[in-house]
Coordinates of C-alpha atoms and ligand atoms in Angstrom, one line a residue:
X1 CA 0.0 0.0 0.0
X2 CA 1.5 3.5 -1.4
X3 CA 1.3 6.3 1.6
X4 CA 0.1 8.7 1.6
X5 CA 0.9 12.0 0.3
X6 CA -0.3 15.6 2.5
X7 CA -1.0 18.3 1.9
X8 CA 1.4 21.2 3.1
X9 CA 0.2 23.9 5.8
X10 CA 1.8 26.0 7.9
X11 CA 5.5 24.8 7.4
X12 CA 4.1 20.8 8.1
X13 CA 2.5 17.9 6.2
X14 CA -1.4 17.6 7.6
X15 CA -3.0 14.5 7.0
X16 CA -6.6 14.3 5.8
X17 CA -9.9 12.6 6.5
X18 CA -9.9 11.6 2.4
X19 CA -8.1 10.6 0.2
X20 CA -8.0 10.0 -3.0
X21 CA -5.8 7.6 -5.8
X22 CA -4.7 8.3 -8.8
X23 CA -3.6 6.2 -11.8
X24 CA -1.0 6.5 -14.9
X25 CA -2.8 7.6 -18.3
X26 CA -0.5 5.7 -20.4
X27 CA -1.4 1.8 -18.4
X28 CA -4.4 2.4 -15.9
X29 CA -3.2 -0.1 -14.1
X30 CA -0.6 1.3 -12.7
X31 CA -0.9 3.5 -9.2
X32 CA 1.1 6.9 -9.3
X33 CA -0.1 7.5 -5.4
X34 CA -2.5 8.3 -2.9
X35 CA -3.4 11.8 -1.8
X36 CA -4.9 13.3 1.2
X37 CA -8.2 15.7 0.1
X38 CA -8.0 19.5 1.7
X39 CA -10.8 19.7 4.0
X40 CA -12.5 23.2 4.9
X41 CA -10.5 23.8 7.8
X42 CA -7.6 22.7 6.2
X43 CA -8.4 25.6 3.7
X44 CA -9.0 28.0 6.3
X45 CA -6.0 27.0 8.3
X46 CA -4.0 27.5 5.1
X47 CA -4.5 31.0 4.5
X48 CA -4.5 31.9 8.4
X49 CA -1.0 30.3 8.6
X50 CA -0.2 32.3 5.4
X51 CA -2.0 35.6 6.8
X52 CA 0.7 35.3 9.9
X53 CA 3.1 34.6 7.7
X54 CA 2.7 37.6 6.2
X55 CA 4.0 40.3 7.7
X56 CA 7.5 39.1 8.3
X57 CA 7.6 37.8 4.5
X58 CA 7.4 41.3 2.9
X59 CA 9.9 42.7 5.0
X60 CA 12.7 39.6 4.6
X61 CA 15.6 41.1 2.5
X62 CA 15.5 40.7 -1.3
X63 CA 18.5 38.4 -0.7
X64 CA 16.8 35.5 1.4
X65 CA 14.3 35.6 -1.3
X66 CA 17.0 35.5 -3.6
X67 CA 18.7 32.3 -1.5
X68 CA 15.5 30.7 -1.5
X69 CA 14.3 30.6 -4.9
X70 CA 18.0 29.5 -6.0
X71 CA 18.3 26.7 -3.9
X72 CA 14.9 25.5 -5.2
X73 CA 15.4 25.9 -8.8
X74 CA 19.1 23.9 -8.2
X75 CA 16.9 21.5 -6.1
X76 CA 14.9 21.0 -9.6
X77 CA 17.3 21.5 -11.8
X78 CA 19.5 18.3 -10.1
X79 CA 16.6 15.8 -10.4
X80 CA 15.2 16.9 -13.9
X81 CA 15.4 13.3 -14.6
X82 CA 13.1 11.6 -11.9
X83 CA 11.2 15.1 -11.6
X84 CA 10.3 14.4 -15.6
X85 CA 9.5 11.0 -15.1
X86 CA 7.0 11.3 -12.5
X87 CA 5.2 14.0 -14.5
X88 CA 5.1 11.3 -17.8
X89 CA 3.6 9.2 -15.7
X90 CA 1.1 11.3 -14.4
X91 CA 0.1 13.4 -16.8
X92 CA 0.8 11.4 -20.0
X93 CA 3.2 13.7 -21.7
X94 CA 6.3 12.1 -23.3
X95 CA 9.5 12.3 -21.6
X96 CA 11.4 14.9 -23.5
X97 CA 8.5 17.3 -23.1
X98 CA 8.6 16.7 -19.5
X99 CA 11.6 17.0 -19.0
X100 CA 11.4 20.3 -20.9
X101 CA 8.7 21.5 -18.6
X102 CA 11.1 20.3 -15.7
X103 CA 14.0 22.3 -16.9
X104 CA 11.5 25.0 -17.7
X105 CA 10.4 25.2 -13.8
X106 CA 13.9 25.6 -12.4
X107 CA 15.0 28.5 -15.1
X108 CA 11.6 30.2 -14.0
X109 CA 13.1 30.2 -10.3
X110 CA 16.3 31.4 -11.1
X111 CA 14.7 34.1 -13.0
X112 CA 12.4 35.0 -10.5
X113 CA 15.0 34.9 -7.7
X114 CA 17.4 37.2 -9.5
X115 CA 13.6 39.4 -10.0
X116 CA 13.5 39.4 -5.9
X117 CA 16.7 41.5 -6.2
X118 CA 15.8 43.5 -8.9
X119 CA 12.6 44.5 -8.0
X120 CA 12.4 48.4 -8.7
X121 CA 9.7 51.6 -8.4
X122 CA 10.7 54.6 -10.1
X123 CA 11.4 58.0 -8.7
X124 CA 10.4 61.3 -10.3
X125 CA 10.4 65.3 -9.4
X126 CA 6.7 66.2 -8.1
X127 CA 5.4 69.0 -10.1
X128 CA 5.1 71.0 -7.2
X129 CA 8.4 72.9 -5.8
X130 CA 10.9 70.7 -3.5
X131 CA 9.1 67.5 -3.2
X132 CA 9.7 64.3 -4.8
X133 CA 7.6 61.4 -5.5
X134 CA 9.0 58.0 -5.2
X135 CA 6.1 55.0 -6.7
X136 CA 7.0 52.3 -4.5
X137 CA 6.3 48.4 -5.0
X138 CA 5.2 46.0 -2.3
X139 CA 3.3 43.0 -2.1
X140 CA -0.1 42.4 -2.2
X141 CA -0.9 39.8 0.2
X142 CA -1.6 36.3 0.8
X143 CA -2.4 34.8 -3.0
X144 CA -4.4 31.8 -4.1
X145 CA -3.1 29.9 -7.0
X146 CA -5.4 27.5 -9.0
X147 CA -3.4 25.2 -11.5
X148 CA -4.6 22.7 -14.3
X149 CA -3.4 19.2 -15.1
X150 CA -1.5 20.5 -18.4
X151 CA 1.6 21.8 -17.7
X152 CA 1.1 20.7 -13.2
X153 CA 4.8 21.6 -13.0
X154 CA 5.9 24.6 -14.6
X155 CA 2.4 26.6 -14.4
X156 CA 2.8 26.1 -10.4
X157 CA 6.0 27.3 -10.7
X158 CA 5.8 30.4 -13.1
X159 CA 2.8 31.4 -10.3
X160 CA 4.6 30.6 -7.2
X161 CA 8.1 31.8 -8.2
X162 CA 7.1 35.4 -8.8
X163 CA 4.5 35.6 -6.1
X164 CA 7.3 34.1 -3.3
X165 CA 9.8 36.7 -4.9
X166 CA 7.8 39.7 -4.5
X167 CA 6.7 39.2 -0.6
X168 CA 3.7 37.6 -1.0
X169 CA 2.6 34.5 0.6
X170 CA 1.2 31.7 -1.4
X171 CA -1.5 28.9 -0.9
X172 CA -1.9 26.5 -4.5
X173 CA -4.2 24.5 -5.4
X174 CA -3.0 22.1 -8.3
X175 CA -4.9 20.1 -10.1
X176 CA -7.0 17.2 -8.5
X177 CA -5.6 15.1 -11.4
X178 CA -1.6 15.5 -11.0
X179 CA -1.2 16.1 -7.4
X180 CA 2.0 13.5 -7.4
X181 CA 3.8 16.7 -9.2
X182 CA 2.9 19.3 -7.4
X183 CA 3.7 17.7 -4.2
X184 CA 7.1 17.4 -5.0
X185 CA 7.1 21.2 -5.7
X186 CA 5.8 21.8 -2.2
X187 CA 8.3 19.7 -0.7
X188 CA 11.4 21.0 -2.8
X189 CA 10.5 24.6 -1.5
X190 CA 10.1 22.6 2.1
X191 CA 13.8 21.8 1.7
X192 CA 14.9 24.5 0.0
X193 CA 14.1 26.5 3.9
X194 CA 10.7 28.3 2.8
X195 CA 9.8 29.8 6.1
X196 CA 6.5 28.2 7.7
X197 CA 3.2 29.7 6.7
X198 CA 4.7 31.6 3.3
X199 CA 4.2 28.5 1.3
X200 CA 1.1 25.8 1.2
X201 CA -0.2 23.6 -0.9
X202 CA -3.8 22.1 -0.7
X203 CA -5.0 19.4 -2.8
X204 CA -8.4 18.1 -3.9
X205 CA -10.8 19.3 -6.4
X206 CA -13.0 22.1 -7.7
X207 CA -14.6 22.5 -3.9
X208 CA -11.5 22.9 -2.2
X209 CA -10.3 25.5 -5.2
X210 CA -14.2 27.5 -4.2
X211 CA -12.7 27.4 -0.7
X212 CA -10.4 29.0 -1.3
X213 CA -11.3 31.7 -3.9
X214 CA -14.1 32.6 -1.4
X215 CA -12.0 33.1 1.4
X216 CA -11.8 37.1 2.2
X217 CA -8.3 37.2 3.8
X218 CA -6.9 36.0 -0.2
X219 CA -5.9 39.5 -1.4
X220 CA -5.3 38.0 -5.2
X221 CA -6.6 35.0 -7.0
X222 CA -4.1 33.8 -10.3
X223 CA -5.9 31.3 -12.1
X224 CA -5.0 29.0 -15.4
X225 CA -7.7 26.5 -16.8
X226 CA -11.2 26.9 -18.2
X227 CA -13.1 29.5 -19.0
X228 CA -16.6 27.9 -17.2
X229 CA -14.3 27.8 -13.9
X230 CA -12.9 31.3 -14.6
X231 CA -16.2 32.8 -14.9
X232 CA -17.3 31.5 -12.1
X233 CA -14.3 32.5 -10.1
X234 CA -14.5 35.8 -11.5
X235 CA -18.0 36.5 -10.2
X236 CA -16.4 35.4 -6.6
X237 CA -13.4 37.6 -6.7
X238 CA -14.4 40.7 -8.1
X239 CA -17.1 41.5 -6.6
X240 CA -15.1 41.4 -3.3
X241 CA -12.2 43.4 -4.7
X242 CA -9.7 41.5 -4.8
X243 CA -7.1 41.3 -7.6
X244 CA -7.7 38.3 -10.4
X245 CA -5.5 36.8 -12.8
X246 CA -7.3 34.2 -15.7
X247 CA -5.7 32.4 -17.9
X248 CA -8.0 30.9 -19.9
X249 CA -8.6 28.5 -23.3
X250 CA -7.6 29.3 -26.9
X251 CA -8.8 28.4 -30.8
X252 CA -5.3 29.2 -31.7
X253 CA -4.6 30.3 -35.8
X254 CA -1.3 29.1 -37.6
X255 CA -1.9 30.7 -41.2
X256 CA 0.2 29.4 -44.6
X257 CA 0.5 31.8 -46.9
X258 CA 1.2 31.4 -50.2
X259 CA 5.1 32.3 -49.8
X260 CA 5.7 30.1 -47.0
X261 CA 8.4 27.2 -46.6
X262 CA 5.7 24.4 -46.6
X263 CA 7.6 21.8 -44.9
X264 CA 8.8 24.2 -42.3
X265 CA 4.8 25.0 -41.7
X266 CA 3.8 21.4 -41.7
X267 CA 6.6 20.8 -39.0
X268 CA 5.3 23.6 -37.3
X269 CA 1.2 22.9 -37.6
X270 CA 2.6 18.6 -36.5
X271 CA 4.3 20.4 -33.3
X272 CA 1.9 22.6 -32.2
X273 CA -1.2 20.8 -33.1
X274 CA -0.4 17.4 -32.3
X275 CA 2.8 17.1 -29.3
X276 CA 1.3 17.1 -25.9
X277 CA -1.3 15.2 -27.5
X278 CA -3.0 18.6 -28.3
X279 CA -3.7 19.3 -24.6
X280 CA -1.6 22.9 -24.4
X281 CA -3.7 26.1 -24.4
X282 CA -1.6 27.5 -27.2
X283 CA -2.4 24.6 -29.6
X284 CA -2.6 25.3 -33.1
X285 CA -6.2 24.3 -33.3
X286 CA -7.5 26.0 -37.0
X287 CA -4.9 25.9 -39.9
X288 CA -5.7 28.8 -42.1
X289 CA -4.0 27.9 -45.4
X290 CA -4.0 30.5 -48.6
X291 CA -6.0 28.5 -51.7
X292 CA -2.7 28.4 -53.9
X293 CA -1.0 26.3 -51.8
X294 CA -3.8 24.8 -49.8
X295 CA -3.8 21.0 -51.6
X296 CA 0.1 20.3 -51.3
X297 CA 0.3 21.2 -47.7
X298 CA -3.3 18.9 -46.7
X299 CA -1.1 16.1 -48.6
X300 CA 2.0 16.8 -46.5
X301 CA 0.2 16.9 -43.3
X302 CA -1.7 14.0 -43.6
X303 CA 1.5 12.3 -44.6
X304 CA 3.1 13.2 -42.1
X305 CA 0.7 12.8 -39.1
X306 CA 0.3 9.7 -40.5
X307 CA 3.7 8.5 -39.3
X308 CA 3.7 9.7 -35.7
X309 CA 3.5 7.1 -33.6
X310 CA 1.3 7.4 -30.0
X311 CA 2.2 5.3 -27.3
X312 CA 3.3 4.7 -23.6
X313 CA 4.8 8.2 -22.7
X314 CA 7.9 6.8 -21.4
X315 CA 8.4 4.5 -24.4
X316 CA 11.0 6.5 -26.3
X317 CA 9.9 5.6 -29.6
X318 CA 6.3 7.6 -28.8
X319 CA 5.8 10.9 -30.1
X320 CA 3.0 11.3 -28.5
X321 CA 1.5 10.1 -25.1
X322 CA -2.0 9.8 -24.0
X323 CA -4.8 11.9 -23.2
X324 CA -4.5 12.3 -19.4
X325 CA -7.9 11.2 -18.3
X326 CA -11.0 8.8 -19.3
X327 CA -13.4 12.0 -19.3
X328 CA -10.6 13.8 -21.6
X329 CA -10.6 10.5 -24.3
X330 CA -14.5 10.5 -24.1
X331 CA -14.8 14.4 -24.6
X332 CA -12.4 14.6 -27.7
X333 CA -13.5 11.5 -29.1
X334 CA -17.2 12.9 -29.0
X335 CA -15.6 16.0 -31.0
X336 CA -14.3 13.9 -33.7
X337 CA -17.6 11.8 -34.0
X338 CA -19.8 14.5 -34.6
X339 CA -17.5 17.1 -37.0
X340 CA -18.7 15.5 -40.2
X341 CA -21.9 16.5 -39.6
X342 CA -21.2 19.8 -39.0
X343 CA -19.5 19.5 -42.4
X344 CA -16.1 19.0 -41.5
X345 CA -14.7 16.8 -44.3
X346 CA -12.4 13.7 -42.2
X347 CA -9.0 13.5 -44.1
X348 CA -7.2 11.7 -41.4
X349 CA -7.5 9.9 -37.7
X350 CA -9.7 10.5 -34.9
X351 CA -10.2 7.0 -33.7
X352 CA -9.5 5.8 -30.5
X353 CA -6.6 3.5 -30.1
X354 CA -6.3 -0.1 -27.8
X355 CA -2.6 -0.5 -27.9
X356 CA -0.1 -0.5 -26.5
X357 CA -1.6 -0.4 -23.2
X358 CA -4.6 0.1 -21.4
X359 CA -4.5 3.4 -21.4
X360 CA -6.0 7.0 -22.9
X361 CA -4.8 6.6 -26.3
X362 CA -6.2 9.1 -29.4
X363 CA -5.4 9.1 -32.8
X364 CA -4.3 12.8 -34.2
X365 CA -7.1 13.6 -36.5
X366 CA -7.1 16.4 -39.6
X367 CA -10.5 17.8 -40.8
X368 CA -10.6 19.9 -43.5
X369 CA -13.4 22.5 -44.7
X370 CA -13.3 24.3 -41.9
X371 CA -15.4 26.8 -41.2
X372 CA -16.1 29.2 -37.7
X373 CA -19.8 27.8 -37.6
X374 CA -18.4 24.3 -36.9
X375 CA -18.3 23.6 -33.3
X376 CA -14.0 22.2 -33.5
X377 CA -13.6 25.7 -34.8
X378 CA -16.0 27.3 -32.0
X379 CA -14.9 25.5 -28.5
X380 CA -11.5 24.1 -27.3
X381 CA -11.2 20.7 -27.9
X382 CA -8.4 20.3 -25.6
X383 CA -7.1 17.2 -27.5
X384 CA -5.0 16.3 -30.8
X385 CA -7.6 17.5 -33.6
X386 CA -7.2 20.0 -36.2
X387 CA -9.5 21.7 -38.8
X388 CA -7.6 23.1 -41.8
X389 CA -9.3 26.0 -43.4
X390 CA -8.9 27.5 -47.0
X391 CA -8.2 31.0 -47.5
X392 CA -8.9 33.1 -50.7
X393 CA -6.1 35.4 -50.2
X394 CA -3.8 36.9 -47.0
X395 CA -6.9 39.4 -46.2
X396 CA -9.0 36.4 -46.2
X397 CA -6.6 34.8 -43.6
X398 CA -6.1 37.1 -41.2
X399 CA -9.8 37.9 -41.1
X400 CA -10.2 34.0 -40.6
X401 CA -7.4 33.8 -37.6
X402 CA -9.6 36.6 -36.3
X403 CA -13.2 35.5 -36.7
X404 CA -12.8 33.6 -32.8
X405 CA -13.8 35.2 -28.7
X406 CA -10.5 33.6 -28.1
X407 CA -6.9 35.7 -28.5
X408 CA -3.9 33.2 -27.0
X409 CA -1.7 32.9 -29.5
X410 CA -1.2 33.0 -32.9
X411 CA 0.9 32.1 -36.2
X412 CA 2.0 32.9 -39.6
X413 CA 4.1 31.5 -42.0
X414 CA 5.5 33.3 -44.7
X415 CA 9.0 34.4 -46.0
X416 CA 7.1 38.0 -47.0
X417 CA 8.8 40.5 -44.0
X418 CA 5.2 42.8 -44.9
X419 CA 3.2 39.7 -44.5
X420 CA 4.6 39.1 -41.0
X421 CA 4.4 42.4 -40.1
X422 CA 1.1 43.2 -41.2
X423 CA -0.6 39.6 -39.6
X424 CA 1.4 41.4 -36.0
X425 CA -0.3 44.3 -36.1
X426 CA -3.7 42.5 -37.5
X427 CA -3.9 40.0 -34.6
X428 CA -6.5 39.7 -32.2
X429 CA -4.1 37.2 -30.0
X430 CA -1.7 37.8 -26.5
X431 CA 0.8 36.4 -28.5
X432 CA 2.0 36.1 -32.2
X433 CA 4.3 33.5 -33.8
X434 CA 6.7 34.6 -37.2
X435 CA 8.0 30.9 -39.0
X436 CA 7.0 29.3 -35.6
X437 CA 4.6 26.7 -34.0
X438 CA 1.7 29.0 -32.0
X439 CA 3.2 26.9 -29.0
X440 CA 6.7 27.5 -26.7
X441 CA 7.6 30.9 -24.9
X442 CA 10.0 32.4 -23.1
X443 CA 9.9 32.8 -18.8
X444 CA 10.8 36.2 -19.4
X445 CA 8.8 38.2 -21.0
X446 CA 4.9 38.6 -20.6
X447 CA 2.5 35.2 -21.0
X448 CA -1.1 35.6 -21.7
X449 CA -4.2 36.1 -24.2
X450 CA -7.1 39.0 -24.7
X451 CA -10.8 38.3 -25.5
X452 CA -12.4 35.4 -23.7
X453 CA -8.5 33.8 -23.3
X454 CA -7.8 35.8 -20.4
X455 CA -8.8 38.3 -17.8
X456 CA -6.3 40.7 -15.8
X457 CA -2.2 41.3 -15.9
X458 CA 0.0 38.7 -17.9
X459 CA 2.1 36.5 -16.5
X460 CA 5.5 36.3 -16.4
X461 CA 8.1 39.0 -17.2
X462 CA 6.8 42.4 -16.7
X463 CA 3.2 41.1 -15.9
X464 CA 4.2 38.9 -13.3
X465 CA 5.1 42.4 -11.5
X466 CA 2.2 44.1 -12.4
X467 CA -0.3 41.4 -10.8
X468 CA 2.3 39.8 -7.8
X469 CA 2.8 43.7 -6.7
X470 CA 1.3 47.1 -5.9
X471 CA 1.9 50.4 -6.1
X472 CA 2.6 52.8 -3.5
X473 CA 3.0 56.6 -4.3
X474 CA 5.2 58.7 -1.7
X475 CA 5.5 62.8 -1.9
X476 CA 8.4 63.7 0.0
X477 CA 9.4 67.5 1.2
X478 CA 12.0 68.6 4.0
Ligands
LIG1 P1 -10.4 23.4 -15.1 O1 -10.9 24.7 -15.2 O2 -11.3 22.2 -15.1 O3 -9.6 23.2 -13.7 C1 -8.5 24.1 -13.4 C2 -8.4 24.2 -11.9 O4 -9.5 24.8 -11.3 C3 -8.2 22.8 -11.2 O5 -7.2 22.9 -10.2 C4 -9.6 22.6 -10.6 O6 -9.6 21.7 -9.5 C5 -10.0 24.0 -10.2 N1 -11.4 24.3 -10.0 C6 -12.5 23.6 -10.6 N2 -13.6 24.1 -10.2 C7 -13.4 25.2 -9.4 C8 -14.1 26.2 -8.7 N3 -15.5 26.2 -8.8 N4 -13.5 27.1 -8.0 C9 -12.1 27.1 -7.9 N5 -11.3 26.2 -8.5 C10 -11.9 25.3 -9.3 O7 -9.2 23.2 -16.2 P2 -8.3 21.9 -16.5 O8 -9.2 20.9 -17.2 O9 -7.6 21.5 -15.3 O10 -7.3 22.5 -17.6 C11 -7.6 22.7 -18.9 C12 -7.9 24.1 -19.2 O11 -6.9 25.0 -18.9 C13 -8.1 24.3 -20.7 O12 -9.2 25.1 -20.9 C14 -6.8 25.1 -21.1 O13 -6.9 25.9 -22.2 C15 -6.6 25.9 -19.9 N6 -5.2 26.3 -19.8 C16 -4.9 27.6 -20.1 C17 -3.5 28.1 -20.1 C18 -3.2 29.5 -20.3 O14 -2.1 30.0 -19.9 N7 -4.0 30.3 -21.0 C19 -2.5 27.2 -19.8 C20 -2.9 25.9 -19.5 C21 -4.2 25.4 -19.6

């Protein structure tokens, strides 16, 4: 019998009344771990410890923040490999990709820990005779953090790094379905000598997440999954005025035009449509090809898919894992089933696979005709289908990469510098990809969508301060 894993409060592991179990997508058979369930108090107890905590947090010197943060991301950065394996196992992403998301995690502390010294207001001349104004920046408070199952280590990390940095003091809630994960982040900042009460983690499911978001001594709320959730988080936090942070879904573009390196493109629309078996926010999800080119590119990417192989995530020949979860296969398998009659021609995939295991296992699919009134070109699928549309001409395109609520990210291939330039400027999206998949960014620079994709200051780089800090304005005369 596995033990089992608690959840982290007030500088100690609490042990719950529940627990739950979970199992690896890629062979159900196999247990990852048991996990004690957050109970009410627990959530309560959380962001008292973290309320205490508080005060002496925001005033520790930038460099025990600094000494922190450093030993955790070297604490992650030396066990990359069985960090990377527990998260294939868990989540169903192949190895390489977790350990990219690994490696990712511990350069997102080291950044954030060389931010805690960097942190900086600005000072001015007031407009008034012999006083000065200095803007200050100090944290905000005790912070909830709501994670999904996608990306359970770095997302965790790019919200807990800059919050910690800053002087706040951080309760997460991870995902109910990769708690394995996040529980080693909670106990690498436990070694790494986080000081009691600055740091919890709290696992279990949407209930314990309303706990939390409810609570009135939370000052901020930074959220990344679904935009039912967010809404409904939204109408908690707001309306109590406390800061909020969504990071929602996305109907991501990657648009061919008729100038562009087609077998770079197809790489590209393979990478970002297909890897992480499609489940990444930023997937490219609606191929907008230009009509002149339109035929020879369907032919390559159908070719192409065609020869990726899905399988056991840790089985090096697999390209691609499994969906993580039973109610995942079900949902994207029900998308593929119904697209024809929505008048999405089927070119390639969308069955769902027995071998090698008994696991979660999806073929990649490719529909083509796509228009925005079919529902795979209206909702996030969340899973490894695309819908390849065909554009009259580059107007044509970027008005289809547009027609969506959704603005995450976005991509163009072309070797035309005006094309680029112009589908920049034209975008509707957060982000916006030149020769490369809509997928991958940087921990330094801001992270995030407009439209229904997002609500709030980015993440990451310069957002990360705008939402993890306030402002204070000091006039100052002799
Ligand atoms: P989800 O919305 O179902 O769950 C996300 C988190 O919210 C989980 O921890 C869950 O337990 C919690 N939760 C559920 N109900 C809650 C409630 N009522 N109050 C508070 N918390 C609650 O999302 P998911 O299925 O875990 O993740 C997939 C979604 O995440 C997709 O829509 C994807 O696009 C999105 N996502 C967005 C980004 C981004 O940066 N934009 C990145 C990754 C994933």
């Amino acid at each position: 019998m596995q033990q089992v894993r608690n959840n982290y409060i007030d500088g100690a592991w609490r042990p719950a009344e529940h627990c739950s179990e979970s199992y690896n997508p890629s062979d159900t058979s196999e247990l990852i771990g048991r996990y004690a369930i957050a109970g009410t108090a627990d959530v309560r107890d959380a962001v008292e410890a973290a309320r205490k905590a508080f005060a002496d947090w925001k005033e520790t010197s930038p460099q025990q923040r600094f000494d922190i943060l450093d030993r955790a991301a070297d604490k992650i950065a030396g066990r990359t490999q069985d960090l990377a394996t527990l998260l294939s196992r868990e989540e169903g992403k192949t190895l390489p990709e977790a350990a990219a998301e690994v490696t990712k995690a511990a350069h997102t502390f080291k950044y954030f820990a060389g931010e805690a010294v960097r942190l900086a207001g600005s000072s001015l001349r007031s407009v008034r005779k012999a006083v000065d104004v200095d803007v200050r920046r100090e944290a905000v408070g005790v912070v909830g953090l709501i994670t999904p199952w996608n990306f359970p280590f770095s997302i965790p990390a790019w919200k807990s790094a800059p919050a910690l940095a800053y002087g706040n003091c951080v309760i997460l809630k991870p995902s109910e379905l990769t708690n394995a994960i996040a529980w080693e982040l909670a106990s690498i900042l436990h070694d790494a000598g986080i000081p009691r009460g600055v740091f919890q983690m709290l696992m279990g499911g949407g209930d314990v997440g309303a706990a939390l978001v409810s609570n009135r001594d939370v000052d901020a709320v930074s959220f990344t999954g679904s935009g039912a959730v967010g809404a409904m988080i939204a109408a908690q936090v707001v309306g109590r005025g406390a800061k909020l942070q969504l990071e929602l879904g996305g109907k991501n573009p990657l648009v061919v035009a008729d100038d562009a390196d087609l077998d770079k493109a197809v790489d590209a629309a393979v990478r970002g449509a297909f890897y992480s078996t499609g489940q990444r926010c930023t997937a490219s999800s609606r191929i907008i090809v230009d009509a002149t080119v339109h035929d020879g590119f369907v032919e390559r990417l159908v070719e192409r898919t065609a020869r990726l192989r899905v399988g056991h995530a840790l089985d090096s020949a697999s390209d691609i894992g499994p969906l993580v979860s039973a109610a995942q296969l079900q949902r994207v398998s029900r998308y593929a089933e119904a697209a024809p009659s929505d008048g999405a021609r089927h070119a390639f995939g969308g069955r769902v696979l027995a071998a090698p295991a008994n696991g979660y296992y999806f073929e990649p699919a490719i529909f083509l005709d796509g228009t925005m009134h079919q529902n795979i070109n209206r909702e996030e699928v969340f899973g490894p289908i695309v819908s390849v549309f065909k554009a009259s001409d580059f107007e044509d395109a970027v008005r289809l990469a547009n027609a969506t609520e959704f603005g995450l990210s976005a991509g163009i291939f072309t070797s035309s510098h005006a094309k680029a330039r112009a589908f920049i400027r034209a975008s509707n999206s957060g982000m916006v990809m030149v020769n490369l998949p809509t997928v991958g960014s940087d921990y330094h620079v801001p992270f995030g969508g407009r439209g229904a994709s997002a609500y709030g200051p980015k993440e990451m780089g310069l957002g990360a301060i705008e939402f993890f800090t306030q402002t204070k304005t000091a006039y100052i005369a002799d």
